[in-house]
Amino acid sequence: MTSRPNLPAIAETPWALDAGRVAERELWLLASYAFPSRDSAGRVHPEVEHPYRGPFARDRDRVLHCSAFRRLSGKMQVFTGEMGEYHRTRLTHTFEVASVARTIARALRLNEDLTETLALLHDIGHPPYGHCGEDLLAAAMEGNGGFSHNQFALTIVTELEQRFTDFAGLNLSHEVLGGQDTRAHKAEAAIGRAPLLEVQVVDLADSIAYDSHDVDDALQMGLIDQTELRRLGLIRRALEGVRKKSGELPPSRLRQALVHELVDLQVGDLLWSASETLRACQGLSAEEIRGGGVRLGHSPEVAAERMELESYLFDAVYRHPRLMSVRRAAGDRLRRLFDGLVANPERLPLRFRTRANQVGVWRAVSDYLAGMTDRFCDSQHLLFTQQTAGPLTDW
Ligand code: MG
């Protein structure tokens, strides 16, 4: 019979897991190649340990409780609020990613707290109007340092969020900041030294979630139909799985069953493939895994089918005429606001006028606009174009 570590009885301590117990619990639960809390390099501003939460559980809560996280509820993922009530927002997408990532992390015995934190953080830097907003800001900031939502997420959690009286930012652990930094430099992360497995899992969970829920949303909105989807290998594979589990379903129930199966089969394939990879890594530490360039991924068959699905979604959904017209109008508003504020920085809210003195007008305008929700950006655009003087509102 396996022996268990000696956890204290509840009566001995008011909390079952003090910081030392978190480390002990991880030692018991995590694989050798998971990243344990005890190896954390800490924070820029040292803090005493929390009595019953490990460092990454604290990071997760800091992200969850920050204002930029709440604003995700007002940011579009792919489709705007004008296009219906069914589809995902940036916030619900984030929770779906966290759910998928946590499931994968638990199955692979990786650090769930670290994984969940990275997942909740991963899209926090998205500007309003989805990818259209990001493309527009990237073009507007060309020659002035550019714009990437992954980089802006780091600006939010290290500079713009105010949680402590003595310094700016959330003071997150180095591993969380490093993981997000890896996302901001994906090309470098794809070769040589590999990102932590927890970082890789979030990246994979992100694409599993959006590929599946974009199919769901686009079908529900009638942008695509099931007949054309059946041309795709991954869809056929998922439909076969549905048929085996539930028999023939009416079209009304088929969409949900299909999307559920799409997530399930991709997660299952990833776990199967990752387990094969990690079998050869038993006993290795997270550091050794990174140095060895170990990367998780799908089986070659599913990877090819996912590429086919993503290429289809790009043409049939992300470039759909209904979406393109909404994107163009949103992009025009954002561009007008960007150019107008660069030319009239006195109309920035006080916090961003001050910030312009530190980072320059262009970056301050970009930060101000990127932090907005879709609707808030609409309202400030209206204010800017209808009112000839006075600063706009801070978010
Ligand atoms: Mg995402």
PDB file of C-alpha atoms in Angstrom, residues 29-150:
ATOM      1  CA  LEU A  29       0.941  15.219  -6.574  1.00  0.00           C
ATOM      2  CA  LEU A  30       3.151  16.661  -9.297  1.00  0.00           C
ATOM      3  CA  ALA A  31       5.332  14.909 -11.843  1.00  0.00           C
ATOM      4  CA  SER A  32       9.084  15.557 -11.705  1.00  0.00           C
ATOM      5  CA  TYR A  33       8.866  17.793 -14.797  1.00  0.00           C
ATOM      6  CA  ALA A  34       6.103  20.002 -13.396  1.00  0.00           C
ATOM      7  CA  PHE A  35       7.219  23.363 -12.059  1.00  0.00           C
ATOM      8  CA  PRO A  36       6.930  23.275  -8.240  1.00  0.00           C
ATOM      9  CA  SER A  37       6.137  26.394  -6.176  1.00  0.00           C
ATOM     10  CA  ARG A  38       9.203  25.853  -4.014  1.00  0.00           C
ATOM     11  CA  ASP A  39      11.454  26.524  -7.045  1.00  0.00           C
ATOM     12  CA  SER A  40       9.866  29.878  -7.807  1.00  0.00           C
ATOM     13  CA  ALA A  41      12.356  32.719  -8.224  1.00  0.00           C
ATOM     14  CA  GLY A  42       9.925  34.884  -6.256  1.00  0.00           C
ATOM     15  CA  ARG A  43       8.714  38.376  -7.065  1.00  0.00           C
ATOM     16  CA  VAL A  44      10.349  41.680  -8.000  1.00  0.00           C
ATOM     17  CA  HIS A  45       9.174  43.051  -4.639  1.00  0.00           C
ATOM     18  CA  PRO A  46       9.675  40.299  -2.030  1.00  0.00           C
ATOM     19  CA  GLU A  47       6.644  39.388   0.058  1.00  0.00           C
ATOM     20  CA  VAL A  48       6.136  37.117   3.043  1.00  0.00           C
ATOM     21  CA  GLU A  49       4.463  33.832   2.185  1.00  0.00           C
ATOM     22  CA  HIS A  50       0.723  33.602   2.527  1.00  0.00           C
ATOM     23  CA  PRO A  51      -0.479  31.344   5.359  1.00  0.00           C
ATOM     24  CA  TYR A  52      -2.600  29.037   3.229  1.00  0.00           C
ATOM     25  CA  ARG A  53      -2.065  29.857  -0.463  1.00  0.00           C
ATOM     26  CA  GLY A  54       0.968  28.964  -2.534  1.00  0.00           C
ATOM     27  CA  PRO A  55       2.622  31.665  -4.685  1.00  0.00           C
ATOM     28  CA  PHE A  56       0.841  30.698  -7.911  1.00  0.00           C
ATOM     29  CA  ALA A  57      -2.556  30.467  -6.204  1.00  0.00           C
ATOM     30  CA  ARG A  58      -1.969  34.051  -5.037  1.00  0.00           C
ATOM     31  CA  ASP A  59      -1.027  35.070  -8.575  1.00  0.00           C
ATOM     32  CA  ARG A  60      -4.185  33.469  -9.921  1.00  0.00           C
ATOM     33  CA  ASP A  61      -6.310  35.427  -7.447  1.00  0.00           C
ATOM     34  CA  ARG A  62      -4.502  38.686  -8.253  1.00  0.00           C
ATOM     35  CA  VAL A  63      -5.235  38.249 -11.950  1.00  0.00           C
ATOM     36  CA  LEU A  64      -8.835  37.243 -11.296  1.00  0.00           C
ATOM     37  CA  HIS A  65      -9.475  40.281  -9.078  1.00  0.00           C
ATOM     38  CA  CYS A  66      -7.774  42.930 -11.225  1.00  0.00           C
ATOM     39  CA  SER A  67      -9.803  45.445 -13.225  1.00  0.00           C
ATOM     40  CA  ALA A  68      -8.318  44.472 -16.600  1.00  0.00           C
ATOM     41  CA  PHE A  69      -9.656  40.959 -16.048  1.00  0.00           C
ATOM     42  CA  ARG A  70     -13.176  42.215 -15.444  1.00  0.00           C
ATOM     43  CA  ARG A  71     -13.012  44.304 -18.627  1.00  0.00           C
ATOM     44  CA  LEU A  72     -12.591  41.093 -20.636  1.00  0.00           C
ATOM     45  CA  SER A  73     -16.371  40.714 -20.309  1.00  0.00           C
ATOM     46  CA  GLY A  74     -16.796  43.753 -22.589  1.00  0.00           C
ATOM     47  CA  LYS A  75     -14.277  42.695 -25.228  1.00  0.00           C
ATOM     48  CA  MET A  76     -15.252  40.679 -28.256  1.00  0.00           C
ATOM     49  CA  GLN A  77     -13.523  37.392 -29.017  1.00  0.00           C
ATOM     50  CA  VAL A  78     -14.499  37.074 -32.694  1.00  0.00           C
ATOM     51  CA  PHE A  79     -18.073  38.329 -32.872  1.00  0.00           C
ATOM     52  CA  THR A  80     -19.466  41.625 -31.577  1.00  0.00           C
ATOM     53  CA  GLY A  81     -22.466  42.178 -29.332  1.00  0.00           C
ATOM     54  CA  GLU A  82     -24.412  43.386 -32.391  1.00  0.00           C
ATOM     55  CA  MET A  83     -24.187  39.876 -33.843  1.00  0.00           C
ATOM     56  CA  GLY A  84     -26.188  38.077 -31.145  1.00  0.00           C
ATOM     57  CA  GLU A  85     -26.230  36.936 -27.541  1.00  0.00           C
ATOM     58  CA  TYR A  86     -25.019  33.346 -27.880  1.00  0.00           C
ATOM     59  CA  HIS A  87     -21.351  33.662 -28.744  1.00  0.00           C
ATOM     60  CA  ARG A  88     -18.220  33.885 -26.594  1.00  0.00           C
ATOM     61  CA  THR A  89     -16.749  37.077 -25.220  1.00  0.00           C
ATOM     62  CA  ARG A  90     -13.081  37.403 -24.376  1.00  0.00           C
ATOM     63  CA  LEU A  91     -13.963  36.590 -20.757  1.00  0.00           C
ATOM     64  CA  THR A  92     -15.901  33.396 -21.424  1.00  0.00           C
ATOM     65  CA  HIS A  93     -13.176  32.308 -23.852  1.00  0.00           C
ATOM     66  CA  THR A  94     -10.651  32.849 -21.049  1.00  0.00           C
ATOM     67  CA  PHE A  95     -12.641  30.648 -18.654  1.00  0.00           C
ATOM     68  CA  GLU A  96     -12.953  27.956 -21.311  1.00  0.00           C
ATOM     69  CA  VAL A  97      -9.180  28.040 -21.847  1.00  0.00           C
ATOM     70  CA  ALA A  98      -8.584  27.850 -18.088  1.00  0.00           C
ATOM     71  CA  SER A  99     -10.935  24.878 -17.824  1.00  0.00           C
ATOM     72  CA  VAL A 100      -9.305  22.951 -20.688  1.00  0.00           C
ATOM     73  CA  ALA A 101      -5.790  23.859 -19.502  1.00  0.00           C
ATOM     74  CA  ARG A 102      -6.476  22.774 -15.932  1.00  0.00           C
ATOM     75  CA  THR A 103      -7.850  19.430 -17.129  1.00  0.00           C
ATOM     76  CA  ILE A 104      -4.719  18.813 -19.222  1.00  0.00           C
ATOM     77  CA  ALA A 105      -2.406  19.965 -16.417  1.00  0.00           C
ATOM     78  CA  ARG A 106      -4.082  17.670 -13.904  1.00  0.00           C
ATOM     79  CA  ALA A 107      -3.943  14.678 -16.239  1.00  0.00           C
ATOM     80  CA  LEU A 108      -0.229  15.270 -16.919  1.00  0.00           C
ATOM     81  CA  ARG A 109       0.423  16.023 -13.218  1.00  0.00           C
ATOM     82  CA  LEU A 110       1.663  19.540 -13.969  1.00  0.00           C
ATOM     83  CA  ASN A 111       1.257  22.529 -11.660  1.00  0.00           C
ATOM     84  CA  GLU A 112      -2.449  23.403 -11.912  1.00  0.00           C
ATOM     85  CA  ASP A 113      -2.168  26.700 -10.026  1.00  0.00           C
ATOM     86  CA  LEU A 114       0.550  27.959 -12.368  1.00  0.00           C
ATOM     87  CA  THR A 115      -1.343  26.698 -15.427  1.00  0.00           C
ATOM     88  CA  GLU A 116      -4.604  28.322 -14.352  1.00  0.00           C
ATOM     89  CA  THR A 117      -2.895  31.652 -13.636  1.00  0.00           C
ATOM     90  CA  LEU A 118      -1.278  31.688 -17.065  1.00  0.00           C
ATOM     91  CA  ALA A 119      -4.611  30.819 -18.683  1.00  0.00           C
ATOM     92  CA  LEU A 120      -6.514  33.585 -16.889  1.00  0.00           C
ATOM     93  CA  LEU A 121      -3.768  36.018 -17.859  1.00  0.00           C
ATOM     94  CA  HIS A 122      -3.271  34.962 -21.470  1.00  0.00           C
ATOM     95  CA  ASP A 123      -5.744  37.349 -23.205  1.00  0.00           C
ATOM     96  CA  ILE A 124      -5.821  40.165 -20.645  1.00  0.00           C
ATOM     97  CA  GLY A 125      -3.952  42.470 -23.041  1.00  0.00           C
ATOM     98  CA  HIS A 126      -6.449  42.223 -25.890  1.00  0.00           C
ATOM     99  CA  PRO A 127      -7.585  45.638 -27.188  1.00  0.00           C
ATOM    100  CA  PRO A 128     -11.236  46.347 -28.046  1.00  0.00           C
ATOM    101  CA  TYR A 129     -12.755  44.909 -31.249  1.00  0.00           C
ATOM    102  CA  GLY A 130     -10.852  41.601 -31.213  1.00  0.00           C
ATOM    103  CA  HIS A 131      -8.157  40.957 -33.799  1.00  0.00           C
ATOM    104  CA  CYS A 132      -9.282  43.965 -35.804  1.00  0.00           C
ATOM    105  CA  GLY A 133      -8.323  46.178 -32.830  1.00  0.00           C
ATOM    106  CA  GLU A 134      -4.965  44.477 -32.515  1.00  0.00           C
ATOM    107  CA  ASP A 135      -4.208  44.770 -36.259  1.00  0.00           C
ATOM    108  CA  LEU A 136      -5.129  48.420 -36.194  1.00  0.00           C
ATOM    109  CA  LEU A 137      -3.000  49.281 -33.162  1.00  0.00           C
ATOM    110  CA  ALA A 138      -0.075  47.274 -34.570  1.00  0.00           C
ATOM    111  CA  ALA A 139      -0.292  49.287 -37.821  1.00  0.00           C
ATOM    112  CA  ALA A 140      -0.742  52.597 -35.986  1.00  0.00           C
ATOM    113  CA  MET A 141       2.264  51.894 -33.728  1.00  0.00           C
ATOM    114  CA  GLU A 142       4.569  50.747 -36.546  1.00  0.00           C
ATOM    115  CA  GLY A 143       7.803  52.665 -36.156  1.00  0.00           C
ATOM    116  CA  ASN A 144       6.937  53.427 -32.525  1.00  0.00           C
ATOM    117  CA  GLY A 145       7.589  50.044 -30.946  1.00  0.00           C
ATOM    118  CA  GLY A 146       4.573  48.234 -32.425  1.00  0.00           C
ATOM    119  CA  PHE A 147       1.724  46.650 -30.501  1.00  0.00           C
ATOM    120  CA  SER A 148       1.051  43.080 -29.409  1.00  0.00           C
ATOM    121  CA  HIS A 149      -1.657  42.034 -26.968  1.00  0.00           C
ATOM    122  CA  ASN A 150       0.722  39.546 -25.353  1.00  0.00           C
TER     123      ASN A 150
END
